[in-house]
Coordinates of C-alpha atoms in Angstrom, one line a residue:
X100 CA -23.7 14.8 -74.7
X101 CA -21.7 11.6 -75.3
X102 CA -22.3 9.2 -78.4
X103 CA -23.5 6.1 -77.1
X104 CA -24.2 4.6 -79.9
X105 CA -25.1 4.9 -83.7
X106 CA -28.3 6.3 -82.6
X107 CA -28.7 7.5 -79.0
X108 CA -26.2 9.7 -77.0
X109 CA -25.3 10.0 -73.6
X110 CA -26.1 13.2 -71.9
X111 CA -23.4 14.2 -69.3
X112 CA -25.7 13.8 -66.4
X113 CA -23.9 14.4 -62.9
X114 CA -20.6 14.6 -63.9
X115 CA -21.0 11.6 -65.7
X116 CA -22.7 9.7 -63.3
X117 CA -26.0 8.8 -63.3
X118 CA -29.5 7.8 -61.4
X119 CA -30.6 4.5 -63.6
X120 CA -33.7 4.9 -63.4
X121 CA -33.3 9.1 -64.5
X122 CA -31.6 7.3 -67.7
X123 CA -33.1 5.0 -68.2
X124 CA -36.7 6.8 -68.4
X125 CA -34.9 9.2 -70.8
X126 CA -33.0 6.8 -72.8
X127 CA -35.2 3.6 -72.5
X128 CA -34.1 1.0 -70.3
X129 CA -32.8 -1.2 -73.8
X130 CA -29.9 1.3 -74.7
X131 CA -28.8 1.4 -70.8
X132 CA -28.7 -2.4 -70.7
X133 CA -26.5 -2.5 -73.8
X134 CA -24.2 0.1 -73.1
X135 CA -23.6 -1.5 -69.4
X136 CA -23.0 -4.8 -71.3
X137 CA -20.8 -3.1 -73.6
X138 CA -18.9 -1.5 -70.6
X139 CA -19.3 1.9 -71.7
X140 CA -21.5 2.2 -68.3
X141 CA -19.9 1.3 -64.8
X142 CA -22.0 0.4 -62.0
X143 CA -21.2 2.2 -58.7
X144 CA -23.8 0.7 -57.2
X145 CA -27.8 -0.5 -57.7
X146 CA -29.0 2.5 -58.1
X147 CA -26.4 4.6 -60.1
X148 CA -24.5 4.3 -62.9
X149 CA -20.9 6.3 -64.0
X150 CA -19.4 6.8 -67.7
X151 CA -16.3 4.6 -68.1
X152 CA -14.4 7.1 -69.3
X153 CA -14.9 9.7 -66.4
X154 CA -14.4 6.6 -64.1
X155 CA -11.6 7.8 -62.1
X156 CA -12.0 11.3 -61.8
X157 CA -12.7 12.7 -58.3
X158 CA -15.7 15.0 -59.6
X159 CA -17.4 11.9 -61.3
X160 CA -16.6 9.4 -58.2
X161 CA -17.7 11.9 -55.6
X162 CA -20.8 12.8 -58.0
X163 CA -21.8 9.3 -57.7
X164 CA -21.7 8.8 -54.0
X165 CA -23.7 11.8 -53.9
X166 CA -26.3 10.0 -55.7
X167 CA -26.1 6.8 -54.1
X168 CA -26.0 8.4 -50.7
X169 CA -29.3 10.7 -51.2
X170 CA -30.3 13.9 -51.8
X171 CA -28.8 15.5 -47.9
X172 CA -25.8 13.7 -48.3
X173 CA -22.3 15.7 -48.0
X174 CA -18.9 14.9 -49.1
X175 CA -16.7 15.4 -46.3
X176 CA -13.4 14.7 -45.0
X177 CA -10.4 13.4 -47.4
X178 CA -12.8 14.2 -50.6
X179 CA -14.3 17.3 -49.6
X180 CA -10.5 18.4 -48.9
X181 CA -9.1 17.7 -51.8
X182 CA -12.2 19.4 -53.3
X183 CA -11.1 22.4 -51.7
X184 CA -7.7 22.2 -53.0
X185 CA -5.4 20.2 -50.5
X186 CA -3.7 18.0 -52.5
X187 CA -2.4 16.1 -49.4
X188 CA -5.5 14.6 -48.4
X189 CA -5.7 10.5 -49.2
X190 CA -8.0 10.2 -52.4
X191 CA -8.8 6.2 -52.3
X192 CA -12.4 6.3 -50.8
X193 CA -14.8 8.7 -51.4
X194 CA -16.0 10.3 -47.9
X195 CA -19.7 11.0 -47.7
X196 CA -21.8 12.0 -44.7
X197 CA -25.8 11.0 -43.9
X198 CA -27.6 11.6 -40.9
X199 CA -27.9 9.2 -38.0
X200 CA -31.5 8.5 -39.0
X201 CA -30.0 6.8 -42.7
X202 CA -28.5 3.7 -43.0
X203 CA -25.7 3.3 -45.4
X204 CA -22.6 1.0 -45.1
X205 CA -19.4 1.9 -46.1
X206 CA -17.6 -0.3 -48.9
X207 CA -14.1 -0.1 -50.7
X208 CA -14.4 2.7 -52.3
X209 CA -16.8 4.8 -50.3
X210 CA -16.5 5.5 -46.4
X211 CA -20.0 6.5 -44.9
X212 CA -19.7 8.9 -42.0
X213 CA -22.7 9.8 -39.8
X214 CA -23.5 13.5 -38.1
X215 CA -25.3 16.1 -37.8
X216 CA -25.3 19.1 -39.8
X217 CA -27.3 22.0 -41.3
X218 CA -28.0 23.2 -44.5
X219 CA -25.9 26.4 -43.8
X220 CA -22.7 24.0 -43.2
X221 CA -23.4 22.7 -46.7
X222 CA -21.6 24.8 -49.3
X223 CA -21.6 24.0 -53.2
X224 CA -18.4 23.3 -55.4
X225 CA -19.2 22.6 -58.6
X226 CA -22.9 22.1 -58.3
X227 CA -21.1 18.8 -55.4
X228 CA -22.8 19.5 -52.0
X229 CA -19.3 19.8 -49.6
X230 CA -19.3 20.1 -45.5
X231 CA -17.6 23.8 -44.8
X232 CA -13.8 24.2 -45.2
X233 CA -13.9 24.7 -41.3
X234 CA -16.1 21.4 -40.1
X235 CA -13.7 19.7 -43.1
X236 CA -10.2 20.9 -41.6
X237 CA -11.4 20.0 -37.8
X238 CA -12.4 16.5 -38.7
X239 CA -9.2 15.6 -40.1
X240 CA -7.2 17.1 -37.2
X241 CA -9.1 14.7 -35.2
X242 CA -9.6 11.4 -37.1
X243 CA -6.7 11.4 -39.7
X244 CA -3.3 10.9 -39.8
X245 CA -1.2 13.3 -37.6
X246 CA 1.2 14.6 -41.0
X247 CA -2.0 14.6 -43.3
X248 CA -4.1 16.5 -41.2
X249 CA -1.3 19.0 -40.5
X250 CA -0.3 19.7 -44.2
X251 CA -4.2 19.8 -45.2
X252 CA -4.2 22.7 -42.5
X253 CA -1.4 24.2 -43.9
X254 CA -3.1 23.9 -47.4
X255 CA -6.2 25.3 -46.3
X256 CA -5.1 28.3 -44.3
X257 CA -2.2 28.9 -47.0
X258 CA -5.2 28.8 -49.6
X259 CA -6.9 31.9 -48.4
X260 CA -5.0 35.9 -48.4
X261 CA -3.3 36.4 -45.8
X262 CA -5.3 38.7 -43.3
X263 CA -8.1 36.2 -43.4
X264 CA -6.3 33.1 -42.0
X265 CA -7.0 34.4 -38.6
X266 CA -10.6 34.1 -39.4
X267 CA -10.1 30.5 -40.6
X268 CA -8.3 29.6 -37.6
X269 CA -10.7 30.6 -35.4
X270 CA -13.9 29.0 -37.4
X271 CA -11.6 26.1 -37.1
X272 CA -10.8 26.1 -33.5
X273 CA -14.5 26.5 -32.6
X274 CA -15.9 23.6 -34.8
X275 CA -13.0 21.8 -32.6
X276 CA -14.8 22.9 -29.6
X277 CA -18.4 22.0 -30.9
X278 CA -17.6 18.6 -32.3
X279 CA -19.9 16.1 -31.0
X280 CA -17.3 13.8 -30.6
X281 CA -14.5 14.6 -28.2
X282 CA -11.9 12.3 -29.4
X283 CA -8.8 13.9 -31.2
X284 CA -9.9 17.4 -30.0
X285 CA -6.4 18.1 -27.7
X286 CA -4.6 16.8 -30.6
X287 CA -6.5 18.6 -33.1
X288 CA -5.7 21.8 -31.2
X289 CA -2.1 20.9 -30.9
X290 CA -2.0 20.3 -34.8
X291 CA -3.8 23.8 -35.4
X292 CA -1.3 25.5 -33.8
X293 CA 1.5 24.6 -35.4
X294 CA -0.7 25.0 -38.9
X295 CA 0.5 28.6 -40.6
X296 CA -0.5 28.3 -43.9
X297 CA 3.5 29.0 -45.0
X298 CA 4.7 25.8 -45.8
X299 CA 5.0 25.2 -49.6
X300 CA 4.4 21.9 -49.6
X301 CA 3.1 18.9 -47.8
X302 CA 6.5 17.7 -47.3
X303 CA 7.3 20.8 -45.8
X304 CA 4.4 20.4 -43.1
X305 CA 5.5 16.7 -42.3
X306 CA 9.1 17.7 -41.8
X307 CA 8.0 20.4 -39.0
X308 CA 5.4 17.7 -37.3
X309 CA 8.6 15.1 -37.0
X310 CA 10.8 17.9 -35.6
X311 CA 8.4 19.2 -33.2
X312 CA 7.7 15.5 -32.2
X313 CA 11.1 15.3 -31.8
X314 CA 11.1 17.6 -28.9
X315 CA 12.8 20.7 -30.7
X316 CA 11.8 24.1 -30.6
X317 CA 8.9 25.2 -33.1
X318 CA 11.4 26.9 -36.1
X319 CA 9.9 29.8 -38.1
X320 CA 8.5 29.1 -41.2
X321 CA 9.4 30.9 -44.4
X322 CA 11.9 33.0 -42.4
X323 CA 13.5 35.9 -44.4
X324 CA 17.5 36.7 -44.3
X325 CA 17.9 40.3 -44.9
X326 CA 21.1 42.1 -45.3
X327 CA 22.1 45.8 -43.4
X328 CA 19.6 47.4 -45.6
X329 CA 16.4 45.2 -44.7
X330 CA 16.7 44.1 -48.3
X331 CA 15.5 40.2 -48.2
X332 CA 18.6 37.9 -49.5
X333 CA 17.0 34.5 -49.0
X334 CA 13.7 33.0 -47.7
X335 CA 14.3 29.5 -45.4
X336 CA 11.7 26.9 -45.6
X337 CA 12.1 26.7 -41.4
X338 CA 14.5 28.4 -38.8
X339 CA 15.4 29.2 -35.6
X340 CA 16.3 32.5 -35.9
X341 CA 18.4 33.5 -32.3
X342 CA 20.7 30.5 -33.0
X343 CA 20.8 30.7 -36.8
X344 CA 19.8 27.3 -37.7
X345 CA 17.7 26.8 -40.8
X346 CA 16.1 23.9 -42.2
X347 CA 15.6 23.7 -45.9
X348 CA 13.8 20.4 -47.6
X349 CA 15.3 19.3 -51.2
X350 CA 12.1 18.6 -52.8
X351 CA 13.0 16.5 -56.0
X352 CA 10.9 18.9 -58.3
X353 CA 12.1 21.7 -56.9
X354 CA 15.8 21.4 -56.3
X355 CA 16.3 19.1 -60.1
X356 CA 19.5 21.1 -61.5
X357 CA 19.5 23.4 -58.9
X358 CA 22.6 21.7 -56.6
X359 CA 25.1 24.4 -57.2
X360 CA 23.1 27.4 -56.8
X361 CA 22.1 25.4 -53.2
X362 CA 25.7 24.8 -52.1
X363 CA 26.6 28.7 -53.0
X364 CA 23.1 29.7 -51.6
X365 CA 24.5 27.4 -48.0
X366 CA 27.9 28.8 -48.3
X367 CA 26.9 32.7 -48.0
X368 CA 24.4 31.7 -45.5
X369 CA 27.3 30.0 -43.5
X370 CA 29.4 32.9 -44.0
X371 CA 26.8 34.7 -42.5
X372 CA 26.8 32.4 -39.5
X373 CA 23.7 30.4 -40.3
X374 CA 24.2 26.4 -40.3
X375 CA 21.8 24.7 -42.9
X376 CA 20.7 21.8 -42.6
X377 CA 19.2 20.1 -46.0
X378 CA 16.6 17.1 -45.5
X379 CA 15.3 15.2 -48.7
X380 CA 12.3 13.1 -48.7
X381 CA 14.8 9.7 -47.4
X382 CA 15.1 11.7 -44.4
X383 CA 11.6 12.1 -43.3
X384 CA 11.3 8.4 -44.1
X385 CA 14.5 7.5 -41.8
X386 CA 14.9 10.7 -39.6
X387 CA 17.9 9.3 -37.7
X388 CA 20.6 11.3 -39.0
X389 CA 18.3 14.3 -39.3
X390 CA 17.8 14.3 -35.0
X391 CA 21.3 13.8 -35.0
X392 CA 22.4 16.9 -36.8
X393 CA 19.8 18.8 -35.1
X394 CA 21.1 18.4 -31.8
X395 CA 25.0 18.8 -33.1
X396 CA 23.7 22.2 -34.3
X397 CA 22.2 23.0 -31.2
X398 CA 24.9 21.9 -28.7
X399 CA 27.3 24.0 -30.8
X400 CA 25.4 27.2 -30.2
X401 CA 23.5 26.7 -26.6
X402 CA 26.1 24.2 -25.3
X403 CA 23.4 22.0 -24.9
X404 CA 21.7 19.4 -26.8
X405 CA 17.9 20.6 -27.9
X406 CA 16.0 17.0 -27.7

């Protein structure tokens, strides 16, 4: 419960949103209209109201949707991603899904998809009705952007152990197959393959998509270096193992005070005959000098350039 004021608190309600007309019969319709004039109530819409203080968090905004949307709604898309854990998918608008029969436009803040679905697609996170990681993953590989689908991919097959992710791929794969709409579904597919669940970042998966696009090889991701003894010596972020290129990306986090352990790390792995190359987020913004080095690399060990 929150205070509301000297007298009357605020239960927590749906993650601190709110039916008005719920809270209103149990708090009186008087103390609602003063704590909405007092701002310590936010209208979402009409119909439902959200506690200031729990405006901007995603289980509060999506909780409200929810409730404005009806009681068969579904988050879906970017929200129900990020619900799941893939911190790469676009929070801005809440993503909700209603069946063609409804009729609810979108608005800033809230995008309204329509489709069909059953209950057993519906599974609950936190008491939030969510579309199935599977339905969730193949609608962004068709409808999203290329590098956010990609690394939400990554992020949900990397989220599950490591035997399963064949599973995941394949429930992914068929609601590819079984989408109603065909649009994006070769591209979708193209995206699902290079998704492995091994990148540890969503830089990581953006930095193979531009490569691939580039035209060169698919690299390995999270290669392992081992010496005579099998014993592992380093792990590469992506490499192409029968000409010994790796590509490693300097995350700021990651790398901060780490620069001379890097350079001894690359010199070892050059004495070993490995060229590293090192991209840093500039680089995926501007990958010029990136394509450049790339084919250098290549030339040098084929003869011929790659791309």
């Amino acid at each position: 419960m929150r205070i509301l004021d000297g007298m009357t608190t605020l239960p927590d309600g749906f993650h601190g949103a709110h039916r008005r007309d719920e809270i209103e019969a149990l708090l009186g319709r008087h103390a609602i209209r003063k704590a909405v004039e007092e701002g310590r109530l936010v209208a979402f819409s009409r119909i439902v109201l959200v506690d200031r203080r729990r405006l901007l968090d995603l289980p509060t905004r999506a909780a409200a949707a929810l409730l404005h949307a009806g009681p068969r709604a579904v988050l879906t898309s970017h929200t129900a991603a990020l619900l799941y854990g893939c911190s790469a998918a676009d929070p801005g608008s809440i993503h909700v899904m209603v069946g063609y029969d409804q009729h609810l436009p979108s608005r800033p803040g809230l995008t309204v998809h329509y489709g069909q679905y059953q209950e057993s697609d519906v599974v609950e996170l936190s008491e939030l009705r969510v579309l199935g990681l599977d339905a969730v993953i193949a609608q962004l590989l068709c409808t999203t952007s290329r590098s956010t689908a990609l690394a939400c991919a990554d992020q949900a097959l990397g989220s599950v152990a490591p035997h399963l992710r064949g599973e995941l791929r394949a429930e992914i794969d068929h609601q590819l197959t079984v989408r109603a709409d065909p649009r994006g579904r070769r591209r979708g597919r193209f995206l699902l393959d290079l998704a492995t669940g091994l990148p540890e970042s969503p830089w990581e998966s953006r930095l193979l998509l531009k490569v691939v696009d580039e035209g060169f090889p698919v690299p390995t991701p999270q290669h392992e270096v081992r010496d005579l003894n099998g014993r592992t010596l380093y792990r590469l972020d992506f490499a192409w193992p029968a000409v010994r290129i790796a590509l490693e990306y300097d995350g700021y986090a990651a790398h901060a005070g780490r620069q001379e352990r890097d350079r001894a790390r690359d010199a070892d792995l050059g004495r070993r005959g490995w060229t590293v190359i090192r991209v840093t987020h500039e680089d995926l913004r501007n990958p010029t000098w990136l394509f450049e080095r790339l084919r250098m690399a290549f030339a040098g060990q084929w003869g011929v350039v790659a791309a």
